[in-house]
Short mmCIF file of C-alpha atoms (C1' of nucleotides) in Angstrom, two decimals:
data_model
loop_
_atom_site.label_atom_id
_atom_site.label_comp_id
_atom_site.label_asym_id
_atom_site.label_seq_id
_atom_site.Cartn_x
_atom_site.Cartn_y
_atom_site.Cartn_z
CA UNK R 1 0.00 0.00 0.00
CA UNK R 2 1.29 3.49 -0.98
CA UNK R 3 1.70 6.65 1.39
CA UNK R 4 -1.28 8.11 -0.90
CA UNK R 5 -3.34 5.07 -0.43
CA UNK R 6 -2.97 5.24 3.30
CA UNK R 7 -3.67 9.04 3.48
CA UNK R 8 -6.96 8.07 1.43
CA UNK R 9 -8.32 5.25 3.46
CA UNK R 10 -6.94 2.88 1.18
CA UNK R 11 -8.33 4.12 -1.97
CA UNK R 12 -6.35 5.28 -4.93
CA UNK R 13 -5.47 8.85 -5.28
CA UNK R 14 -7.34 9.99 -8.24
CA UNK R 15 -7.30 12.17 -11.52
CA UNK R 16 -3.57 11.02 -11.31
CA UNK R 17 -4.41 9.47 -14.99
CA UNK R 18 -5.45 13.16 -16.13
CA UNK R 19 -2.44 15.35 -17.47
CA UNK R 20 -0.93 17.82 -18.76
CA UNK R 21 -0.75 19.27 -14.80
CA UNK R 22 -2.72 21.80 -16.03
CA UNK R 23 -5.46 20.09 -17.21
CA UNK R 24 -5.65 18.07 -13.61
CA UNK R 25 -5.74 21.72 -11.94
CA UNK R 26 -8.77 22.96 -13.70
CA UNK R 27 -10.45 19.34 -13.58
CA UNK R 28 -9.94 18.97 -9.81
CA UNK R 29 -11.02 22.88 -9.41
CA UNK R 30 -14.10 22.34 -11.57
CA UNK R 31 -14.99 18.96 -9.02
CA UNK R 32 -14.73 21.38 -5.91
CA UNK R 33 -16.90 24.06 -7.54
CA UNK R 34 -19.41 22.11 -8.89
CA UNK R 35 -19.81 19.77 -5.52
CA UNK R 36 -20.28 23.11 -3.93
CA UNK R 37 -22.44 25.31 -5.85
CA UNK R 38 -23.73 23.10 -8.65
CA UNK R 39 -22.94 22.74 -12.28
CA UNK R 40 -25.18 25.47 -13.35
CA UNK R 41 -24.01 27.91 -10.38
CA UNK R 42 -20.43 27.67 -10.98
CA UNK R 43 -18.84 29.87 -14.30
CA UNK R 44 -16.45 28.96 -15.74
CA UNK R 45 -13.96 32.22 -14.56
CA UNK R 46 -14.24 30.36 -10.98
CA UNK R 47 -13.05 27.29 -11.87
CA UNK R 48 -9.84 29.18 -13.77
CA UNK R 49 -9.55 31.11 -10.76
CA UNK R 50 -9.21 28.13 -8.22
CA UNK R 51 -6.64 26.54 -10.53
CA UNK R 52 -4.52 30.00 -10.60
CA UNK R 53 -5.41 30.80 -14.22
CA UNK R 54 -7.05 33.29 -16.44
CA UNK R 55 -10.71 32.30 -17.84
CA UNK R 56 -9.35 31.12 -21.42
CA UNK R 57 -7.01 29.09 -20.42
CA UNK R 58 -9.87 26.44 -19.47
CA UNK R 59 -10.48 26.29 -23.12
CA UNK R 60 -7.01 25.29 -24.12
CA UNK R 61 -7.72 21.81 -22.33
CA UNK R 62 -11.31 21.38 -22.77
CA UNK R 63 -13.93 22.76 -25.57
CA UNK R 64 -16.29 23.53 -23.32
CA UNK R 65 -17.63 23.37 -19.53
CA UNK R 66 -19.23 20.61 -20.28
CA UNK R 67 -16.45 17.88 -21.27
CA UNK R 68 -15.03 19.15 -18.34
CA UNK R 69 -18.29 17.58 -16.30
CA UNK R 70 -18.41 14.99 -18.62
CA UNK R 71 -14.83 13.82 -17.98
CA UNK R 72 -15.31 14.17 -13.85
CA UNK R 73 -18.35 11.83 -14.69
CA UNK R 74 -16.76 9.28 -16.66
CA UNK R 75 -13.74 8.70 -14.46
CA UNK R 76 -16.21 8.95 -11.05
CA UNK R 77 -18.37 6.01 -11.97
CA UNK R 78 -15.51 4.32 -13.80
CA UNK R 79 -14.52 4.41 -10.00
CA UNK R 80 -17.38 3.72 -8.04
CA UNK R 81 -17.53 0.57 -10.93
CA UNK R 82 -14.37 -0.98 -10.19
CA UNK R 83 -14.58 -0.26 -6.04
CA UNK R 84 -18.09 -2.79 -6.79
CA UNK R 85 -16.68 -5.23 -9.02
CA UNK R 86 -13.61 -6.05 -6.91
CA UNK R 87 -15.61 -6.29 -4.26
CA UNK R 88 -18.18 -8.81 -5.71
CA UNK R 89 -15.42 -10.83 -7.58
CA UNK R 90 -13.15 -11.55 -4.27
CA UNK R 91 -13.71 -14.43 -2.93
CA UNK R 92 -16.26 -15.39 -0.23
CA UNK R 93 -19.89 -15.78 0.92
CA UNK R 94 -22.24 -13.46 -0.22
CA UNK R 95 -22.87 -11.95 3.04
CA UNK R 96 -18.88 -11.70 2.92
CA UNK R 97 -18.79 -9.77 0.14
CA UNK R 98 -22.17 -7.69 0.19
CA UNK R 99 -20.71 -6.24 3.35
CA UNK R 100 -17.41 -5.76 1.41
CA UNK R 101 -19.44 -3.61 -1.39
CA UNK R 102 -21.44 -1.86 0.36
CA UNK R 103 -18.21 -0.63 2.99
CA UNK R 104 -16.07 0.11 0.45
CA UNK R 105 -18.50 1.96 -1.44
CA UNK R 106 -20.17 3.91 0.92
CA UNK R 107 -16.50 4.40 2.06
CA UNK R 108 -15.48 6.21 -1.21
CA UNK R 109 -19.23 7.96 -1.38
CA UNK R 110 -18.00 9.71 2.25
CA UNK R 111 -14.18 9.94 1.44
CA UNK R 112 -14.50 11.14 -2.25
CA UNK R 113 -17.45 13.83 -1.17
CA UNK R 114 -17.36 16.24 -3.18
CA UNK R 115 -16.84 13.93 -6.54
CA UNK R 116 -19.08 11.81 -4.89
CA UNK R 117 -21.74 14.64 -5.37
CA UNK R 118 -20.55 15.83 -8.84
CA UNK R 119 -20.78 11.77 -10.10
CA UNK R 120 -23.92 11.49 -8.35
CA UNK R 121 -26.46 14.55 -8.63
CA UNK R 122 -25.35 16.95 -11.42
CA UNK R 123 -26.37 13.97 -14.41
CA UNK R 124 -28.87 16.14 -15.64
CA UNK R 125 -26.50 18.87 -16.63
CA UNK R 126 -24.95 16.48 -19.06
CA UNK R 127 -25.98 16.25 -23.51
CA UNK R 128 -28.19 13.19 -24.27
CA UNK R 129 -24.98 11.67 -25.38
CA UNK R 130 -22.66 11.95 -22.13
CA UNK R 131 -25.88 11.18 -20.46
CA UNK R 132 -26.41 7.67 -22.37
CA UNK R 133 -22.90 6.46 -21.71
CA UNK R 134 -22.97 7.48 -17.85
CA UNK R 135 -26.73 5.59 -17.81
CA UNK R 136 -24.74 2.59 -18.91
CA UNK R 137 -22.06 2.82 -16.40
CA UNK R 138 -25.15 3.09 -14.02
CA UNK R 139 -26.63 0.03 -14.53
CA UNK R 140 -23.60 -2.24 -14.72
CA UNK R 141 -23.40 -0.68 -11.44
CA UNK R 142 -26.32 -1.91 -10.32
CA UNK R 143 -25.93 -5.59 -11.80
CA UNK R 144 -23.02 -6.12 -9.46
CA UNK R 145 -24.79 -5.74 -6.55
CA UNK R 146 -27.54 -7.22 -7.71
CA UNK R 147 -25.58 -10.05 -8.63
CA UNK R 148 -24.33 -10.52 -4.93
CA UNK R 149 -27.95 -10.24 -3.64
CA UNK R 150 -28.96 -12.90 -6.10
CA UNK R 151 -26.19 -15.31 -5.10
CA UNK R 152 -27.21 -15.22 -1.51
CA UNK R 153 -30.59 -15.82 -2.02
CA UNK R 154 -29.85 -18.83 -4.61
CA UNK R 155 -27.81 -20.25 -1.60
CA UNK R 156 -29.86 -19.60 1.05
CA UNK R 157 -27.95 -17.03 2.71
CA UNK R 158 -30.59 -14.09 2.02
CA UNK R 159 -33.85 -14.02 2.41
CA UNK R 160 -35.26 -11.47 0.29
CA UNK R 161 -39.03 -11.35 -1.46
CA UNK R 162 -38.24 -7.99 -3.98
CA UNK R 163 -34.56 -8.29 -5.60
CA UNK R 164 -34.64 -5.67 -7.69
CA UNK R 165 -36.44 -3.21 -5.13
CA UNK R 166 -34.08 -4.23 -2.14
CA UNK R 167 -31.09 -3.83 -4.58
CA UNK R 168 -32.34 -0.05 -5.48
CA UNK R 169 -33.20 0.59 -1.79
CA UNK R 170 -28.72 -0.50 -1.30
CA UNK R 171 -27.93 1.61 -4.15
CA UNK R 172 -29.92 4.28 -2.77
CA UNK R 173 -29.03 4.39 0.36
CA UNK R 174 -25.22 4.06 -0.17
CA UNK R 175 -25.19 7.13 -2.86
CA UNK R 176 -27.27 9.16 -0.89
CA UNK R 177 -24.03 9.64 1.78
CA UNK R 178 -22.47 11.70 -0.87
CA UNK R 179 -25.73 14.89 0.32
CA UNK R 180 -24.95 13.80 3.76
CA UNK R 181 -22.33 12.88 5.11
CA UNK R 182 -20.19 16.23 6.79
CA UNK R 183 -15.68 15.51 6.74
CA UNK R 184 -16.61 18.22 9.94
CA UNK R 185 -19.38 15.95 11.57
CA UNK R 186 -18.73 13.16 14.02
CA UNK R 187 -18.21 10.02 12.16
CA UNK R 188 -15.52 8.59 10.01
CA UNK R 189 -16.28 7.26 6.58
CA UNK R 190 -14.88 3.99 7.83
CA UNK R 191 -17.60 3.86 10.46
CA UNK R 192 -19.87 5.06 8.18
CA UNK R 193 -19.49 2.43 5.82
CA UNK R 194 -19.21 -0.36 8.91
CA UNK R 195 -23.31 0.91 10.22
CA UNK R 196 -24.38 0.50 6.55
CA UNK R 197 -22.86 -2.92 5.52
CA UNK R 198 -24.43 -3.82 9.18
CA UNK R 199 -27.48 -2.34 8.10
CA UNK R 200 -27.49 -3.87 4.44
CA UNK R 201 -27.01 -7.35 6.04
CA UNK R 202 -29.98 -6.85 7.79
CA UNK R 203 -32.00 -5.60 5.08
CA UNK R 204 -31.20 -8.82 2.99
CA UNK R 205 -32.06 -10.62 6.66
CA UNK R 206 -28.54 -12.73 6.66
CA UNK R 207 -27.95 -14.89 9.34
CA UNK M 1 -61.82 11.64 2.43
CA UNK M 2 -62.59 14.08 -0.43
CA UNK M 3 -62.09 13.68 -4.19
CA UNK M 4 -58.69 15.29 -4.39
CA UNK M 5 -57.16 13.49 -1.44
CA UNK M 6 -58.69 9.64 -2.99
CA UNK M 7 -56.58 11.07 -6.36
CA UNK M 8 -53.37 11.44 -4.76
CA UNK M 9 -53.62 8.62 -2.65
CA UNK M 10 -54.48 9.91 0.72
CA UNK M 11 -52.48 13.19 0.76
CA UNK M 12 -54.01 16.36 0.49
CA UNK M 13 -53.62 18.64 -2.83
CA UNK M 14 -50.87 20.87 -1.81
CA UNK M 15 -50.82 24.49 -2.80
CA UNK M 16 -54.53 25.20 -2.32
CA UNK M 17 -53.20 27.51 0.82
CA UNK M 18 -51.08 29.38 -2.34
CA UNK M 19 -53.33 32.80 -3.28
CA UNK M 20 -54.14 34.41 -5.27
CA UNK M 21 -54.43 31.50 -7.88
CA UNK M 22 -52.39 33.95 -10.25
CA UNK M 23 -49.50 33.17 -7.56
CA UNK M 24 -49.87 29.93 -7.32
CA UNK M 25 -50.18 28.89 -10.75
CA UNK M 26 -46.91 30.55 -11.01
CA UNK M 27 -45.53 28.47 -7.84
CA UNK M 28 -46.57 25.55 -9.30
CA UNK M 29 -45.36 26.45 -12.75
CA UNK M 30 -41.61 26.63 -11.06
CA UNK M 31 -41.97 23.44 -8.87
CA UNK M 32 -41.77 21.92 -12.05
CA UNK M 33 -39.61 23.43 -13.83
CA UNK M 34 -37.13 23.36 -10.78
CA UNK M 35 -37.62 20.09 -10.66
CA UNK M 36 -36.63 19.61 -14.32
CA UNK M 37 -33.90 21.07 -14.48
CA UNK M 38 -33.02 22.45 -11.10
CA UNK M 39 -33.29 26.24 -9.20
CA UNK M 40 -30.03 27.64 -11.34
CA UNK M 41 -30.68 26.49 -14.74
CA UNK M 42 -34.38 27.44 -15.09
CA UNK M 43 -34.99 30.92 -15.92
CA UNK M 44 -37.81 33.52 -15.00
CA UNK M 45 -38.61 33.61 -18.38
CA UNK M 46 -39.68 30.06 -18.11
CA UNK M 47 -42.08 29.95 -14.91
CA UNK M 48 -43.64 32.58 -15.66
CA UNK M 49 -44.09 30.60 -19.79
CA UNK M 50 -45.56 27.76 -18.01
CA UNK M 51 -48.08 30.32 -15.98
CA UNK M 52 -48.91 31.28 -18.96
CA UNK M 53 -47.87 34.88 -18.17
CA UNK M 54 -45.14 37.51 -19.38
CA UNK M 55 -41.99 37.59 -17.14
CA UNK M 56 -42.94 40.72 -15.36
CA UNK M 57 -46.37 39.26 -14.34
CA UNK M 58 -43.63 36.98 -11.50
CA UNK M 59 -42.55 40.31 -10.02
CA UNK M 60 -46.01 41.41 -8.96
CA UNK M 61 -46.18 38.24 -6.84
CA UNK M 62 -42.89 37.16 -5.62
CA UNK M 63 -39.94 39.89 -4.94
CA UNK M 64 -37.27 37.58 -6.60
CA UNK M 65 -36.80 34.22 -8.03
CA UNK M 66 -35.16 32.51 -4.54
CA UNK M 67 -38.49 33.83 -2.69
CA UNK M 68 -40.40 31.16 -4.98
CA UNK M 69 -37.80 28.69 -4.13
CA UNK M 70 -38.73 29.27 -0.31
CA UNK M 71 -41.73 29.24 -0.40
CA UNK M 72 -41.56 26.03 -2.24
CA UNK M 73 -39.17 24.59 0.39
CA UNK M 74 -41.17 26.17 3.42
CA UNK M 75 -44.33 24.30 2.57
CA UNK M 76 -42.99 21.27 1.03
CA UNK M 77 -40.64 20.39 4.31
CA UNK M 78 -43.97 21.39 6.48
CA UNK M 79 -45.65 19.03 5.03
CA UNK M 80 -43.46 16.34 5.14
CA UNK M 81 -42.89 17.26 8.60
CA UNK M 82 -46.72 16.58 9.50
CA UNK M 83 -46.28 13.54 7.87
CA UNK M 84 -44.20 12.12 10.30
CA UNK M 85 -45.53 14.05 13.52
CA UNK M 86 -48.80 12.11 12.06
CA UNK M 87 -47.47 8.93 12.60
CA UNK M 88 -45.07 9.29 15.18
CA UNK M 89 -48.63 10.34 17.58
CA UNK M 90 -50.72 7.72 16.51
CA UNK M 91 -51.44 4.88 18.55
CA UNK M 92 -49.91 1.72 18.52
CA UNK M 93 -46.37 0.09 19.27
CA UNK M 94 -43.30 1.51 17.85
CA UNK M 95 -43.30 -1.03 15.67
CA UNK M 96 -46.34 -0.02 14.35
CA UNK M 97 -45.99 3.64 13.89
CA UNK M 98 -42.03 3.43 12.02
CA UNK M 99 -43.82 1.16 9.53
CA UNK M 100 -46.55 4.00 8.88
CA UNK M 101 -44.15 6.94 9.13
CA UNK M 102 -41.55 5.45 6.45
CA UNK M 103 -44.72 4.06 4.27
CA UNK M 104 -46.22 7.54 4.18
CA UNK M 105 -42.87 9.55 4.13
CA UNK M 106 -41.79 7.69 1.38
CA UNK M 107 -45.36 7.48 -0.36
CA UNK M 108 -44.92 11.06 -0.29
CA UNK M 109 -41.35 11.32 -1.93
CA UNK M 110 -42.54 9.10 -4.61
CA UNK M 111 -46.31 10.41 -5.33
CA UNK M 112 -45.02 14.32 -5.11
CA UNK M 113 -41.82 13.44 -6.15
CA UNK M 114 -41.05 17.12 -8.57
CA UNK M 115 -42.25 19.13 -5.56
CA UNK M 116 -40.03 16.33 -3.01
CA UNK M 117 -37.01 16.92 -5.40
CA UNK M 118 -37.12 20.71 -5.08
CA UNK M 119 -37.15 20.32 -1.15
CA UNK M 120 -34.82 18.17 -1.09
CA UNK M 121 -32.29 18.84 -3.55
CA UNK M 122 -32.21 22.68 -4.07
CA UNK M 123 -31.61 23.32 -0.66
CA UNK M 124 -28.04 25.18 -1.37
CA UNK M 125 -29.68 27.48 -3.84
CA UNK M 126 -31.37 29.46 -0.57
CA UNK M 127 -29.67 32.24 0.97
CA UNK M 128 -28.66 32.04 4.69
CA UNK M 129 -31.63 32.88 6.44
CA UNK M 130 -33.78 31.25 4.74
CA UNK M 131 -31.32 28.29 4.81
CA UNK M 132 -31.30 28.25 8.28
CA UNK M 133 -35.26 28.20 8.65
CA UNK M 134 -35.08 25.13 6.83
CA UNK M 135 -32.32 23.16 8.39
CA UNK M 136 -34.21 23.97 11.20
CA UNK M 137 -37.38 22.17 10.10
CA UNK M 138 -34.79 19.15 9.35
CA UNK M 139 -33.82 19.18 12.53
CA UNK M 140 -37.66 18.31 13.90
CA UNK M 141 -37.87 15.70 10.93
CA UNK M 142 -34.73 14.00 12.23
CA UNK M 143 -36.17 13.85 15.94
CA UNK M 144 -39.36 12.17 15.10
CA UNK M 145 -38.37 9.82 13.52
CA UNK M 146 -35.43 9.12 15.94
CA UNK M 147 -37.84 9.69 18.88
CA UNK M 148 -39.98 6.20 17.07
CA UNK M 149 -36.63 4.24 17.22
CA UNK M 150 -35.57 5.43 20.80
CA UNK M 151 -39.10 4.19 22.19
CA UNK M 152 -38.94 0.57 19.99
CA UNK M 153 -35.22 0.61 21.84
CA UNK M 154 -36.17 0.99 24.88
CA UNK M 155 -39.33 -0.89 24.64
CA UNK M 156 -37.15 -4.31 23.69
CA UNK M 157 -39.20 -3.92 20.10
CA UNK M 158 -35.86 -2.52 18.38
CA UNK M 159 -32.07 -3.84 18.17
CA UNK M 160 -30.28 -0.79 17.36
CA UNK M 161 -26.94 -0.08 18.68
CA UNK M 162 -26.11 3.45 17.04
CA UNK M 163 -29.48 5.51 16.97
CA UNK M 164 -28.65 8.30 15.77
CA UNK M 165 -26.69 6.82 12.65
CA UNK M 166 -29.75 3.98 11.79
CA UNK M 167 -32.27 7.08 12.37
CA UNK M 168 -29.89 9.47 9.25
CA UNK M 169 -30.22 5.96 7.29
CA UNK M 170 -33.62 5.35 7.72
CA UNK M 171 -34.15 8.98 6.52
CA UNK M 172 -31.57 8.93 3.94
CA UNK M 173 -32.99 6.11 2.23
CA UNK M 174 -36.60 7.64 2.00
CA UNK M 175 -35.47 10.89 1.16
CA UNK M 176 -33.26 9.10 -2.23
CA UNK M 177 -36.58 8.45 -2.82
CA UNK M 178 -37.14 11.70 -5.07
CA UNK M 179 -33.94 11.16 -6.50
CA UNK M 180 -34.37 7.63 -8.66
CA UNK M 181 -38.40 7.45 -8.10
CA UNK M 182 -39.88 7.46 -11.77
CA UNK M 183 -44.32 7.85 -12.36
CA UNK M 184 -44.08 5.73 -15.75
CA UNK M 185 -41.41 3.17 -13.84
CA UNK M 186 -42.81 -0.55 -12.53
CA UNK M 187 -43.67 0.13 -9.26
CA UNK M 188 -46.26 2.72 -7.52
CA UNK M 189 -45.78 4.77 -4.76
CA UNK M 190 -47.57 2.53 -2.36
CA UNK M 191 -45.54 -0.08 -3.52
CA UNK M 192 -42.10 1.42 -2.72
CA UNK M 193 -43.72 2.60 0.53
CA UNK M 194 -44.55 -0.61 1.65
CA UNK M 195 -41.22 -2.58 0.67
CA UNK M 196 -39.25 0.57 2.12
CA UNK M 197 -41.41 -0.15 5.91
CA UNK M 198 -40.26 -3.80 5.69
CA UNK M 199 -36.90 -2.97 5.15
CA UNK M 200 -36.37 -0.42 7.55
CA UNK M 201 -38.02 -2.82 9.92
CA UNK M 202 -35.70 -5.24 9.50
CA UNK M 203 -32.66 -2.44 9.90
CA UNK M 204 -33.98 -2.02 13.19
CA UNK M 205 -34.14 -5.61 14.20
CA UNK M 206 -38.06 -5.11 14.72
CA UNK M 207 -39.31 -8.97 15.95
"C1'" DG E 1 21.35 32.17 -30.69
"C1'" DG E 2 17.50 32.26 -34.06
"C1'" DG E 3 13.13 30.22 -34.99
"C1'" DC E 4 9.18 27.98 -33.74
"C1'" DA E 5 5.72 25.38 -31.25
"C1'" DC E 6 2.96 25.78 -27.42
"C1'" DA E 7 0.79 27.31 -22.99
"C1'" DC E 8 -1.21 31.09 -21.54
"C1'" DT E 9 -3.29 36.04 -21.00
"C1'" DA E 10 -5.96 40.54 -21.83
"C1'" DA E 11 -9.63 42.06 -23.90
"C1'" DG E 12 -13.91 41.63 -25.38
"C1'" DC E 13 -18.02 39.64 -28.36
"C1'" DG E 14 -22.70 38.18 -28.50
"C1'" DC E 15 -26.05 36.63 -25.67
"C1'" DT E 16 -29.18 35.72 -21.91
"C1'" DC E 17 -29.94 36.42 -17.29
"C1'" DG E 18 -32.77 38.58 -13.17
"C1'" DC E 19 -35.25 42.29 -12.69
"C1'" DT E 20 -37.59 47.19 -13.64
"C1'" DC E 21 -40.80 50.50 -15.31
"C1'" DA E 22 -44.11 53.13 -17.93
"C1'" DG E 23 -48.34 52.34 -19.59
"C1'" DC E 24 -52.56 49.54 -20.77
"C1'" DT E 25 -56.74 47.07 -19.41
"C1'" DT E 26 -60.32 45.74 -16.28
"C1'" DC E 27 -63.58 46.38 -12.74
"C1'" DG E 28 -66.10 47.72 -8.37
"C1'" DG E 29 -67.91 51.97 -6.01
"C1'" DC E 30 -70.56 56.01 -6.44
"C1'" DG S 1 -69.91 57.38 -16.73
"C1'" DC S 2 -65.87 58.68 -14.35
"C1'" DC S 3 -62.04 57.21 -11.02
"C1'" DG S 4 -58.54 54.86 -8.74
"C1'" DA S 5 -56.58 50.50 -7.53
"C1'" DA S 6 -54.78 46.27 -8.99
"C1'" DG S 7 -53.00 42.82 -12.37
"C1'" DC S 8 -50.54 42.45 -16.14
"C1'" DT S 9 -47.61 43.43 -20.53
"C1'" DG S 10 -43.84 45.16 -23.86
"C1'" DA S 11 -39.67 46.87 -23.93
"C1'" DG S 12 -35.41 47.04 -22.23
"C1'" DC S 13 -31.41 47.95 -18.62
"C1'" DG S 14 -27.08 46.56 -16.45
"C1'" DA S 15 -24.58 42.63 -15.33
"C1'" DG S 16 -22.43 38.46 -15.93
"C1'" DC S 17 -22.34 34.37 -18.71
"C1'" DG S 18 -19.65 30.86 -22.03
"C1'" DC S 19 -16.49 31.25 -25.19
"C1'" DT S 20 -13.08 33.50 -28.89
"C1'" DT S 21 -9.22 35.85 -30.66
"C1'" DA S 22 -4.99 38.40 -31.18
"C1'" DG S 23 -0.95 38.64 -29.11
"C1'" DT S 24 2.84 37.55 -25.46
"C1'" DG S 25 6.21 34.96 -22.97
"C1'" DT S 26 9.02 30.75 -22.53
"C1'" DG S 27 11.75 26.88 -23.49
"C1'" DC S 28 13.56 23.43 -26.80
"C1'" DC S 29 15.88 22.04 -31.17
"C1'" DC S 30 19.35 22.86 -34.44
#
DNA sequence: GGGCACACTAAGCGCTCGCTCAGCTTCGGC
DNA sequence: GCCGAAGCTGAGCGAGCGCTTAGTGTGCCC
């Protein structure tokens, strides 16, 4: 494990893959203005500004605000994806690794806040385009843990009458920590994501 | 029960308290919009389109565009506040009244779901005292709810060891509601209302 | 050390935004 | 049948938006 693993809770660094440095400087500025104030809300002279730079600059590395979303959203699920998928392919019981999905990713929803929020609530703001290949992203995010809830109730681990409702009501619950959950407030994303793989393995009523 | 409340499923028609209906025509015209595509990226221009009206007519009603938005929020978190108080008073174990404050609170979320989504979601777009007004209103939505679990606790109904966290996930998960809920998707509001009371039951460890 | 590619800036264009205001219509009171 | 109040419109103001363009500084290759 690396020294920026361990500063992260054991997630990757990102928007390490994104360069020039530049380019990484306005992307990461445009994720803390748009978690803030909202896609729409933030101009495009404020995210310049937080990355030291004058307003056209932005345009040198991206054509236009909107990529610039676009991008955040591509590598945020691509993220949220993979935390899911190495979770569900490890080895184990379901209730083994359900608890391992939903930990991890409520982990990264409550670590990674503020692209957590960006990933999560400004979709609309994308073209029908962006917005088709995100959608897609979304559901193969939702067949993984569906998956796992499937396998436990094939082997008798789960019991669980609605698998497709119970699997939105995980999904939901886990992404909605990205509106919530406060780096000031009282709990750690580790214990955050400890109550809610409890509380998922109850939902599912595991032994 | 009247003929409006049978229509919506039990809740009253909200906005009738809105006058003069030149107002609230307009109110309603930007819970929808604002829903659609959120507070920053609809225009005056629009509401006052979907009123039926020029842009000026907005001005005569409401002094600016964010006193629409709290008004929205004022009476929207009000009512789902009376909700809860609703069930939280009723008679019955605590068992009892969680399953009929989550089924309502989240019929609610689903059934109203563009005027939920503006109370929800568009939160930020307030100024500070109005802001505050609100959060305060959270505040008494959080403590019913967690005042149901505390009694089930102490009761021997509930097995809950962290309160205050199952009480933020209990609400966070109806809340999400608003977020993913879709009118033309499989499953009606009652529906999702009643699978989201046996799950939250079972977060609880209700017998 | 001259030339050139490239990252970046200063200035500003065209547009749309929230909001204003003068004036028009309508209508109840007398 | 005239009057004032109230509701609304057409036109448009100042500001700030996303984005463009002409030009500047810097470093690398030969």
């Amino acid at each position: 494990m690396s020294t920026a693993e361990e500063t992260t809770g054991g997630e990757v660094e990102p928007w390490e893959e994104v360069t020039p440095d530049a380019a990484r400087r306005l992307l990461v500025a445009a994720v803390e203005a748009f978690a803030e104030r909202g896609y729409h809300a933030t101009t495009t002279r404020d995210i310049a500004g937080r990355a030291g730079m004058s307003p056209a600059a932005l345009y040198i590395h991206y054509k236009t605000k909107e990529e610039l979303l676009h991008r955040i959203s591509r590598i945020g699920h691509d993220r949220a994806l993979e935390i899911l998928q190495t979770a569900a392919r490890r080895e184990g019981t379901a209730t083994e690794r359900l608890a391992d999905a939903v930990s991890s990713f409520v982990r990264w929803h409550a670590g990674r806040r503020t692209t957590a929020r960006v990933v999560q609530y400004e979709l609309d703001a994308l073209g029908p385009d962006a917005r088709a290949e995100i959608l897609d992203l979304r559901r193969q995010v939702d067949a993984e843990v569906r998956g796992i809830i499937q396998e436990g109730v094939a082997s008798g681990e789960f019991d669980v009458i609605d698998v497709h409702g119970t699997t939105l009501a995980v999904l939901s619950l886990s992404i909605d920590v990205a509106r919530w959950f406060n780096v000031n407030g009282p709990r750690t994303p580790e214990e955050v994501g400890a109550l809610y793989a409890d509380l998922v393995l109850r939902m599912v009523g595991a032994k």
